């Protein structure tokens, strides 16, 4: 939670990400029950791995929402537009990596496939559907990241280029450079 809070920079958004993580773990537990898996050391390890993957899916969307200016709906749309494809491709590449385990007869590989299938499906659903809707309804206010202020200050402090002494007019030298 602390790392998500540091990344997202908003307590409410970090709590929403935590909510998504908890909900996905509950969903995976339900999927385990549906497919007849019991809680053992293999499934617990995969549940812990699920936390790291699902945080990634949700934190990207929450961060994009928090740093965007506009109404909640505009910010949710922008978060999906800017981060949605990256989250989708991340989930699909994770699924592609474990889909070969689907036909395995080994217990460990079968459990790994079932749980990672759930992680990808539920993590993507919560990160790309549930979280943006939640943020558009009760999301936190935007955070001013100071991009405009730092851009303006950089323009004021940057030294103006002086005419180049060589024959290429596109190359300009600053006063502290020598030929």
N, CA and C of each residue as an Amber inpcrd file, in Angstrom:
protein
   537
   0.8170000  -1.1940000   0.0000000   0.0000000   0.0000000   0.0000000
   0.8600000   1.2570000   0.0000000   1.9290000   1.2500000   0.7750000
   2.7970000   2.4280000   0.8710000   3.4510000   2.7300000  -0.4680000
   3.9160000   1.7040000  -1.1710000   4.5420000   1.9280000  -2.4750000
   3.5350000   2.4590000  -3.4930000   2.3160000   1.9400000  -3.4580000
   1.2820000   2.4550000  -4.3540000   0.9660000   3.9000000  -3.9960000
   0.9110000   4.2050000  -2.7180000   0.6500000   5.5800000  -2.2850000
   1.7520000   6.5190000  -2.7650000   2.9900000   6.0890000  -2.6850000
   4.0890000   6.9180000  -3.1730000   4.0270000   7.0980000  -4.6880000
   3.6090000   6.0790000  -5.3940000   3.5340000   6.1500000  -6.8510000
   2.3430000   6.9790000  -7.3210000   1.1920000   6.7320000  -6.7360000
  -0.0350000   7.3980000  -7.1730000  -0.1690000   8.7860000  -6.5540000
   0.3880000   8.9920000  -5.3890000   0.4050000  10.2910000  -4.6940000
  -0.9680000  10.7650000  -4.2460000  -1.8890000   9.8490000  -4.0250000
  -3.1960000  10.2120000  -3.5050000  -3.7200000   9.0490000  -2.6730000
  -4.1500000   9.3490000  -1.4550000  -4.5870000   8.2940000  -0.5380000
  -5.8270000   7.5900000  -1.0640000  -6.7930000   8.3600000  -1.5560000
  -8.0310000   7.7480000  -2.0280000  -7.7710000   6.8500000  -3.2420000
  -6.9640000   7.3040000  -4.1810000  -6.6400000   6.4840000  -5.3510000
  -5.8790000   5.2210000  -4.9380000  -4.9710000   5.3480000  -3.9730000
  -4.2330000   4.1810000  -3.4930000  -5.1780000   3.1890000  -2.8080000
  -6.1710000   3.6930000  -2.0940000  -7.1570000   2.8030000  -1.4750000
  -8.0020000   2.1000000  -2.5310000  -8.3280000   2.7830000  -3.6120000
  -9.0820000   2.1480000  -4.6990000  -8.2560000   1.0470000  -5.3640000
  -6.9580000   1.2810000  -5.5200000  -6.0810000   0.2440000  -6.0630000
  -6.0380000  -0.9440000  -5.1060000  -5.9280000  -0.6710000  -3.8060000
  -5.9430000  -1.7390000  -2.8060000  -7.2600000  -2.5160000  -2.8620000
  -8.3640000  -1.8120000  -3.0530000  -9.6630000  -2.4650000  -3.1860000
  -9.6710000  -3.4100000  -4.3890000  -9.1240000  -2.9690000  -5.5010000
  -9.0510000  -3.8250000  -6.6950000  -8.2200000  -5.0780000  -6.4280000
  -7.1160000  -4.9180000  -5.7230000  -6.2550000  -6.0690000  -5.4140000
  -6.9960000  -7.0700000  -4.5420000  -7.6690000  -6.5870000  -3.5220000
  -8.4200000  -7.4760000  -2.6280000  -9.5470000  -8.1760000  -3.3890000
 -10.2380000  -7.4190000  -4.2360000 -11.3430000  -8.0120000  -4.9960000
 -10.8450000  -9.0860000  -5.9640000  -9.7060000  -8.8600000  -6.6010000
  -9.1690000  -9.8710000  -7.5220000  -8.7460000 -11.1180000  -6.7500000
  -8.1390000 -10.9560000  -5.5820000  -7.7850000 -12.1400000  -4.7880000
  -9.0340000 -12.9110000  -4.3710000 -10.1010000 -12.2160000  -4.0270000
 -11.3670000 -12.8880000  -3.6890000 -11.9220000 -13.5980000  -4.9270000
 -11.8320000 -12.9420000  -6.0810000 -12.2870000 -13.5700000  -7.3320000
 -11.4830000 -14.8380000  -7.6310000 -10.1890000 -14.7880000  -7.3990000
  -9.3480000 -15.9580000  -7.6610000  -9.6880000 -17.0900000  -6.6880000
  -9.9730000 -16.7380000  -5.4530000 -10.4130000 -17.7660000  -4.4990000
 -11.7130000 -18.4160000  -4.9650000 -12.6420000 -17.6230000  -5.4930000
 -13.8800000 -18.1760000  -6.0500000 -13.6150000 -19.0610000  -7.2520000
 -12.6920000 -18.6500000  -8.1110000 -12.3180000 -19.4610000  -9.2720000
 -11.6900000 -20.7770000  -8.8240000 -10.8780000 -20.7170000  -7.7790000
 -10.2730000 -21.9450000  -7.2450000 -11.3670000 -22.8940000  -6.7600000
 -12.3860000 -22.3680000  -6.1000000 -13.4840000 -23.2090000  -5.6160000
 -14.2290000 -23.8260000  -6.7970000 -14.4770000 -23.0020000  -7.8450000
 -15.1910000 -23.5160000  -9.0200000 -14.4290000 -24.6520000  -9.7010000
 -13.1070000 -24.5700000  -9.7490000 -12.3070000 -25.5750000 -10.4240000
 -11.7780000 -26.6420000  -9.4660000 -12.2570000 -26.6330000  -8.2310000
 -11.9350000 -27.6990000  -7.2860000 -10.5340000 -27.6570000  -6.7130000
  -9.9180000 -26.4820000  -6.6780000  -8.5840000 -26.3690000  -6.0890000
  -8.7020000 -26.0770000  -4.6000000  -7.7630000 -26.6160000  -3.8420000
  -7.7360000 -26.3570000  -2.4020000  -6.6200000 -25.3670000  -2.0820000
  -6.6930000 -24.8180000  -0.8930000  -5.6520000 -23.8880000  -0.4600000
  -4.4770000 -24.7050000   0.0580000  -3.3490000 -24.5630000  -0.6000000
  -2.1130000 -25.2260000  -0.1920000  -0.9570000 -24.2850000  -0.5010000
   0.2510000 -24.7680000  -0.3610000   1.4120000 -23.8960000  -0.5380000
   1.5200000 -23.3670000  -1.9710000   1.1390000 -24.1550000  -2.9640000
   1.2240000 -23.7160000  -4.3580000   0.2120000 -22.6050000  -4.6320000
  -1.0090000 -22.7820000  -4.1840000  -2.0340000 -21.7680000  -4.4440000
  -1.7680000 -20.4810000  -3.6730000  -1.2320000 -20.6020000  -2.4740000
  -0.9150000 -19.3990000  -1.6910000   0.1950000 -18.6010000  -2.3680000
   1.1980000 -19.2840000  -2.8930000   2.2790000 -18.5840000  -3.5990000
   1.7170000 -17.8410000  -4.8010000   0.8160000 -18.4670000  -5.5260000
   0.2070000 -17.8060000  -6.6790000  -0.6870000 -16.6440000  -6.2740000
  -1.3470000 -16.7450000  -5.1370000  -2.1580000 -15.6180000  -4.6540000
  -1.2710000 -14.4190000  -4.2990000  -0.1130000 -14.6920000  -3.7420000
   0.8250000 -13.6040000  -3.4370000   1.3590000 -12.9940000  -4.7360000
   1.6480000 -13.8240000  -5.7250000   2.0690000 -13.3040000  -7.0280000
   0.9730000 -12.4630000  -7.6730000  -0.2680000 -12.8420000  -7.4330000
  -1.3990000 -12.0930000  -7.9970000  -1.4050000 -10.6560000  -7.5040000
  -1.0050000 -10.4400000  -6.2710000  -0.9900000  -9.0860000  -5.7160000
  -0.0850000  -8.1940000  -6.5490000   1.1090000  -8.6750000  -6.8530000
   2.0470000  -7.8670000  -7.6210000   1.5670000  -7.5630000  -9.0250000
   0.9520000  -8.5340000  -9.6770000   0.4670000  -8.3080000 -11.0330000
  -0.7330000  -7.3800000 -11.0640000  -1.6570000  -7.5710000 -10.1540000
  -2.8750000  -6.7700000 -10.1570000  -2.5880000  -5.3330000  -9.7390000
  -1.6540000  -5.1340000  -8.8410000  -1.2610000  -3.7700000  -8.4780000
  -0.7790000  -3.0400000  -9.7240000  -0.0290000  -3.7270000 -10.5550000
   0.4900000  -3.1150000 -11.7750000  -0.6460000  -2.6780000 -12.6860000
  -1.6430000  -3.5320000 -12.8880000  -2.7630000  -3.2020000 -13.7670000
  -3.5200000  -1.9820000 -13.2540000  -3.8180000  -1.9650000 -11.9780000
  -4.6460000  -0.8930000 -11.4170000  -3.8640000   0.3890000 -11.1540000
  -2.6310000   0.2840000 -10.7270000  -1.8590000   1.4820000 -10.3780000
  -1.5840000   2.3540000 -11.6030000  -1.3710000   1.7530000 -12.7530000
  -1.1560000   2.5500000 -13.9600000  -2.3860000   3.3920000 -14.2900000
  -3.5580000   2.7980000 -14.1960000  -4.7950000   3.5220000 -14.4820000
  -5.0170000   4.6120000 -13.4440000  -4.8170000   4.3010000 -12.1760000
  -5.0240000   5.2920000 -11.1130000  -4.0420000   6.4540000 -11.2450000
  -2.7920000   6.1630000 -11.5590000  -1.7970000   7.2290000 -11.7070000
  -2.1450000   8.1390000 -12.8830000  -2.5290000   7.5540000 -14.0090000
  -2.9150000   8.3570000 -15.1700000  -4.1330000   9.2180000 -14.8550000
  -5.0580000   8.7040000 -14.0570000  -6.2410000   9.4730000 -13.6670000
  -5.8550000  10.6460000 -12.7800000  -5.0070000  10.4040000 -11.8140000
  -4.6830000  11.4290000 -10.8150000  -3.8950000  12.5890000 -11.4200000
  -3.0270000  12.3300000 -12.3720000  -2.1860000  13.4090000 -12.9060000
  -2.8280000  14.1590000 -14.0680000  -4.0080000  13.7510000 -14.4950000
  -4.6960000  14.4040000 -15.6140000  -5.6470000  15.4670000 -15.0800000
  -5.7130000  16.5940000 -15.7740000  -6.6280000  17.6780000 -15.4110000
  -7.9460000  17.4910000 -16.1580000  -9.0310000  18.0310000 -15.5990000
 -10.3460000  17.9620000 -16.2320000 -11.3710000  17.3950000 -15.2770000
 -12.5530000  17.1020000 -15.8190000 -13.5990000  16.4920000 -15.0020000
 -13.2390000  15.0410000 -14.7210000 -13.9540000  14.4270000 -13.8050000
 -13.6620000  13.0220000 -13.4820000 -13.8440000  12.1300000 -14.7000000
 -14.9100000  12.3750000 -15.4500000 -15.1640000  11.5510000 -16.6320000
 -14.0690000  11.7390000 -17.6790000 -13.6510000  12.9760000 -17.9230000
 -12.5740000  13.2360000 -18.8820000 -11.2700000  12.5850000 -18.4360000
 -10.9990000  12.6360000 -17.1480000  -9.7690000  12.0520000 -16.6160000
  -9.7980000  10.5340000 -16.7030000 -10.9710000   9.9230000 -16.4520000
 -11.1000000   8.4670000 -16.5850000 -10.9370000   8.0550000 -18.0420000
 -11.5250000   8.8320000 -18.9520000 -11.3640000   8.5450000 -20.3810000
  -9.9040000   8.6540000 -20.7950000  -9.2240000   9.6800000 -20.2970000
  -7.8100000   9.8570000 -20.6270000  -6.9620000   8.7250000 -20.0440000
  -7.2790000   8.2970000 -18.8310000  -6.5210000   7.2020000 -18.2070000
  -6.6520000   5.9270000 -19.0320000  -7.8530000   5.6340000 -19.4960000
  -8.0410000   4.4490000 -20.3350000  -7.3550000   4.6380000 -21.6800000
  -7.4720000   5.8390000 -22.2410000  -6.8500000   6.0980000 -23.5390000
  -5.3320000   6.0400000 -23.5070000  -4.7510000   6.5280000 -22.4230000
  -3.2890000   6.5750000 -22.3630000  -2.6610000   5.3040000 -21.8060000
  -3.3250000   4.6380000 -20.8830000  -2.7450000   3.4610000 -20.2370000
  -3.4740000   2.1640000 -20.5460000  -4.6600000   2.2560000 -21.1130000
  -5.4700000   1.0620000 -21.3370000  -4.8000000   0.0200000 -22.2110000
  -4.2010000   0.4690000 -23.3070000  -3.5680000  -0.5070000 -24.2000000
  -2.3460000  -1.1510000 -23.5440000  -1.6040000  -0.3880000 -22.7610000
  -0.4360000  -0.9520000 -22.0760000  -0.8650000  -1.9990000 -21.0440000
  -1.9290000  -1.7140000 -20.3060000  -2.4390000  -2.6720000 -19.3180000
  -2.9630000  -3.9200000 -20.0320000  -3.7050000  -3.7140000 -21.1120000
  -4.2390000  -4.8390000 -21.8810000  -3.1130000  -5.7190000 -22.4260000
  -2.1170000  -5.0930000 -23.0220000  -0.9990000  -5.8700000 -23.5760000
  -0.1910000  -6.5690000 -22.4800000  -0.0640000  -5.9400000 -21.3240000
   0.6170000  -6.5880000 -20.2030000  -0.1140000  -7.8320000 -19.7450000
  -1.4390000  -7.7360000 -19.6530000  -2.2280000  -8.8910000 -19.2360000
  -2.1910000  -9.9890000 -20.3000000  -2.2640000  -9.6060000 -21.5500000
  -2.2480000 -10.6030000 -22.6270000  -0.8850000 -11.2830000 -22.7520000
   0.1820000 -10.5380000 -22.5410000   1.5060000 -11.1740000 -22.6030000
   1.7120000 -12.1230000 -21.4220000   1.1760000 -11.7730000 -20.2720000
   1.2410000 -12.6840000 -19.1320000   0.4410000 -13.9450000 -19.4160000
  -0.7460000 -13.7690000 -19.9870000  -1.5780000 -14.9280000 -20.3170000
  -0.9140000 -15.7880000 -21.3840000  -0.3090000 -15.1560000 -22.3880000
   0.3700000 -15.9130000 -23.4450000   1.5270000 -16.7400000 -22.8810000
   2.1500000 -16.2370000 -21.8320000   3.2770000 -16.9600000 -21.2330000
   2.8230000 -18.2160000 -20.4980000   1.5920000 -18.2300000 -19.9750000
   1.1400000 -19.3860000 -19.1940000   0.1050000 -20.2350000 -19.9140000
  -0.3500000 -19.8260000 -21.0910000  -1.3860000 -20.5980000 -21.7820000
  -0.8950000 -21.9910000 -22.1700000   0.3990000 -22.1440000 -22.3730000
   0.9470000 -23.4630000 -22.7200000   0.8100000 -24.4520000 -21.5640000
   0.6030000 -23.9470000 -20.3560000   0.4520000 -24.8290000 -19.1960000
  -0.9680000 -25.3730000 -19.0640000  -1.9000000 -24.8700000 -19.8870000
  -3.3050000 -25.2620000 -19.7730000  -3.5550000 -26.7400000 -19.9610000
  -2.8130000 -27.3850000 -20.8040000  -3.0280000 -28.8060000 -21.0570000
  -2.1720000 -29.7230000 -20.2100000  -1.4510000 -29.1860000 -19.2630000
  -0.5450000 -29.9930000 -18.4460000  -1.3080000 -30.8950000 -17.4910000
  -0.7440000 -32.0570000 -17.2300000  -1.3370000 -32.9780000 -16.2550000
  -0.6960000 -32.8320000 -14.8770000   0.3910000 -32.0910000 -14.7990000
   1.0580000 -31.8630000 -13.5210000   0.2060000 -30.9270000 -12.6620000
   0.0780000 -31.2700000 -11.3790000  -0.7470000 -30.4630000 -10.4710000
  -0.2390000 -29.0260000 -10.3790000   1.0450000 -28.8480000 -10.2140000
   1.6050000 -27.5110000 -10.0370000   1.3690000 -26.6610000 -11.2780000
   1.5990000 -27.2070000 -12.4590000   1.3910000 -26.4460000 -13.6890000
  -0.0810000 -26.1490000 -13.9200000  -0.9380000 -27.1050000 -13.5830000
  -2.3790000 -26.8880000 -13.7290000  -2.8530000 -25.7590000 -12.8090000
  -2.4190000 -25.7840000 -11.5600000  -2.7820000 -24.7320000 -10.6080000
  -2.2410000 -23.3850000 -11.0760000  -1.0180000 -23.3780000 -11.5290000
  -0.4020000 -22.1580000 -12.0290000  -1.2210000 -21.5790000 -13.1810000
  -1.6420000 -22.4330000 -14.1140000  -2.4470000 -21.9620000 -15.2390000
  -3.7890000 -21.4130000 -14.7760000  -4.4880000 -22.1570000 -13.9360000
  -5.8190000 -21.7300000 -13.4840000  -5.7320000 -20.3800000 -12.7800000
  -4.7860000 -20.2360000 -11.8820000  -4.7040000 -18.9990000 -11.1230000
  -4.2280000 -17.8350000 -11.9960000  -3.2810000 -18.0610000 -12.8800000
  -2.8340000 -16.9600000 -13.7460000  -3.8890000 -16.5970000 -14.7760000
  -4.7040000 -17.5420000 -15.1860000  -5.8530000 -17.2280000 -16.0260000
  -6.7700000 -16.2590000 -15.2810000  -7.0470000 -16.5820000 -14.0230000
  -7.8860000 -15.6980000 -13.2090000  -7.2410000 -14.3470000 -12.9540000
  -5.9410000 -14.3470000 -12.7170000  -5.2350000 -13.0810000 -12.4900000
  -5.3660000 -12.1820000 -13.7060000  -5.1570000 -12.7380000 -14.8870000
  -5.2200000 -11.9330000 -16.1130000  -6.6390000 -11.4400000 -16.3780000
  -7.6080000 -12.3210000 -16.2920000  -8.9920000 -11.9460000 -16.6040000
  -9.5410000 -10.9740000 -15.5540000  -9.4460000 -11.3450000 -14.2860000
 -10.0150000 -10.5000000 -13.2440000  -9.2050000  -9.2180000 -13.0430000
  -7.8770000  -9.3200000 -13.1400000  -7.0490000  -8.1260000 -12.9990000
  -7.3220000  -7.1140000 -14.0870000  -7.4630000  -7.6020000 -15.3210000
  -7.7580000  -6.7080000 -16.4310000  -9.1730000  -6.1380000 -16.2990000
 -10.1230000  -6.9480000 -15.8880000 -11.4970000  -6.4570000 -15.7290000
 -11.5740000  -5.3870000 -14.6450000 -10.8910000  -5.6040000 -13.5340000
 -10.9280000  -4.6080000 -12.4640000 -10.1250000  -3.3600000 -12.8310000
  -8.9860000  -3.5470000 -13.5040000  -8.1570000  -2.4030000 -13.8640000
  -8.7050000  -1.5810000 -15.0130000  -9.3660000  -2.2250000 -15.9750000
  -9.8440000  -1.5160000 -17.1650000 -11.3320000  -1.2160000 -17.1620000
 -12.1080000  -1.8670000 -16.2980000 -13.5530000  -1.6190000 -16.2620000
 -13.9750000  -1.0450000 -14.9090000 -13.7420000  -1.8190000 -13.8390000
 -14.2220000  -1.4010000 -12.5220000 -13.5470000  -0.1170000 -12.0230000
 -12.2220000  -0.0770000 -12.0420000 -11.5000000   1.0770000 -11.4950000
 -11.8050000   2.3750000 -12.2380000 -11.8050000   2.4120000 -13.5710000
 -12.1520000   3.6790000 -14.2390000 -13.5720000   4.1570000 -13.9380000
 -14.5160000   3.2100000 -13.8360000 -15.8880000   3.6050000 -13.4800000
 -15.9220000   4.1630000 -12.0710000 -15.2470000   3.4980000 -11.1430000
 -15.1850000   3.9780000  -9.7630000 -14.5430000   5.3660000  -9.6970000
 -13.4390000   5.5480000 -10.4160000 -12.7630000   6.8370000 -10.4170000
 -13.6210000   7.9300000 -11.0530000 -14.3710000   7.5950000 -12.0840000
 -15.2120000   8.6040000 -12.7280000 -16.3770000   9.0170000 -11.8350000
 -16.7830000   8.1430000 -10.9200000 -17.8890000   8.4760000 -10.0190000
 -17.4230000   9.1480000  -8.7330000 -16.3920000   8.6080000  -8.1030000
 -15.9510000   9.1220000  -6.7960000 -14.4360000   9.2670000  -6.7250000
 -13.8140000   9.5970000  -7.8420000 -12.3660000   9.7060000  -7.8830000
 -11.8400000  10.9370000  -7.1690000 -10.5700000  10.9200000  -6.8280000
  -9.9600000  12.0540000  -6.1350000  -9.7170000  13.2200000  -7.1030000
  -9.4750000  14.3980000  -6.5700000  -9.1620000  15.5340000  -7.4440000
  -7.8010000  15.3410000  -8.1110000  -7.6070000  16.0780000  -9.1790000
  -6.3480000  15.9880000  -9.9180000  -5.2170000  16.5910000  -9.1010000
  -4.0290000  16.0670000  -9.3210000  -2.8330000  16.5840000  -8.6700000
  -2.0710000  17.4060000  -9.6940000  -1.6900000  18.6230000  -9.3070000
  -0.8810000  19.4500000 -10.1970000   0.5570000  18.9800000 -10.0630000
   1.0620000  18.3530000 -11.1240000   2.4080000  17.8000000 -11.0740000
   3.4750000  18.8350000 -11.3590000   3.0660000  20.0550000 -11.6870000
   4.0260000  21.1290000 -11.8750000   4.7510000  21.0810000 -13.1950000
   4.2060000  20.4020000 -14.1880000   4.8790000  20.2930000 -15.4770000
   4.9600000  21.6490000 -16.1650000   3.8990000  22.4270000 -16.0850000
   3.9070000  23.7380000 -16.7270000   4.8640000  24.6910000 -16.0290000
   4.8950000  24.6470000 -14.7030000   5.7840000  25.5440000 -13.9600000
   7.2440000  25.2270000 -14.2530000   7.5920000  23.9420000 -14.2960000
   8.9890000  23.5990000 -14.5530000   9.3490000  23.8790000 -16.0080000
   8.3870000  23.7340000 -16.9180000   8.6440000  24.0220000 -18.3260000
   8.9160000  25.5180000 -18.5120000   8.1270000  26.3560000 -17.8400000
   8.3110000  27.7960000 -17.9330000   9.6390000  28.2140000 -17.3220000
   9.9970000  27.6440000 -16.1920000  11.2580000  28.0230000 -15.5530000
  12.4560000  27.5580000 -16.3840000  12.3170000  26.4210000 -17.0770000
  13.4120000  25.9680000 -17.9370000  13.6050000  26.9230000 -19.1070000
  12.5140000  27.4440000 -19.6440000  12.6310000  28.3640000 -20.7630000
  13.2840000  29.6660000 -20.3340000  13.0270000  30.1000000 -19.1070000
  13.6070000  31.3550000 -18.6230000  15.0960000  31.2120000 -18.3270000
  15.5390000  30.0400000 -17.8770000  16.9330000  29.8820000 -17.4650000
  17.8260000  29.3280000 -18.5660000  17.2550000  28.8300000 -19.6370000
  18.0650000  28.2590000 -20.7060000  18.7940000  29.3890000 -21.4430000
  20.1060000  29.2670000 -21.6520000  20.8250000  30.3110000 -22.3690000
  20.4330000  30.3110000 -23.8420000  20.3480000  31.4920000 -24.3880000
  19.9920000  31.6210000 -25.7960000  21.1830000  31.2000000 -26.6500000
  20.9370000  30.4770000 -27.7340000  22.0450000  30.0660000 -28.5960000
  22.6300000  31.2710000 -29.3310000  23.9340000  31.2340000 -29.5400000
  24.6110000  32.2850000 -30.3040000  24.9280000  31.7520000 -31.6830000
  25.2080000  32.6220000 -32.5850000  25.4800000  32.2190000 -33.9620000
  26.7050000  31.3120000 -34.0160000  26.6250000  30.3130000 -34.8210000
  27.7290000  29.3600000 -34.9490000  28.7910000  29.9270000 -35.8760000
  30.0060000  29.5820000 -35.5700000  31.0950000  30.0650000 -36.3970000
  31.3910000  29.1330000 -37.5560000  30.7950000  27.9170000 -37.5670000
  31.0490000  27.0100000 -38.6780000  30.0490000  27.2560000 -39.8000000
  30.1140000  26.4830000 -40.8490000  29.2980000  26.7250000 -42.0340000
  27.9000000  26.1250000 -41.9100000  27.6270000  25.2990000 -40.9230000
  26.3210000  24.6990000 -40.7600000  25.4630000  25.6120000 -39.8930000
  24.4430000  26.2790000 -40.4580000  23.6370000  27.2140000 -39.6670000
  22.7460000  26.5220000 -38.6520000  22.4870000  25.1930000 -38.7810000
  21.6250000  24.4990000 -37.8340000  22.3260000  24.2290000 -36.5150000
  23.6430000  24.2300000 -36.4960000  24.3930000  23.9600000 -35.2820000
  24.6730000  25.2790000 -34.5930000  24.1340000  25.4510000 -33.4210000
  24.3820000  26.6750000 -32.6590000  25.1810000  26.3080000 -31.4340000
  26.0330000  27.2060000 -31.0240000  26.8750000  26.9360000 -29.8530000
  26.4720000  27.8770000 -28.7330000  26.4250000  27.3650000 -27.5310000
  26.1290000  28.2060000 -26.3930000  27.4010000  28.9520000 -26.0020000
  27.2620000  30.0150000 -25.2030000  28.4310000  30.8130000 -24.8730000
  29.5490000  30.0410000 -24.1790000  29.2550000  28.9280000 -23.5130000
  30.3040000  28.2170000 -22.8030000  30.9870000  27.1560000 -23.6650000
  30.5810000  26.9820000 -24.9150000  31.1970000  26.0120000 -25.8160000
  32.2790000  26.6800000 -26.6500000  33.2540000  25.9190000 -27.0140000
  34.3130000  26.4290000 -27.8850000  34.3480000  25.6090000 -29.1530000
  34.9130000  26.1640000 -30.1930000  34.9580000  25.4780000 -31.4880000
  36.0300000  24.4340000 -31.5340000
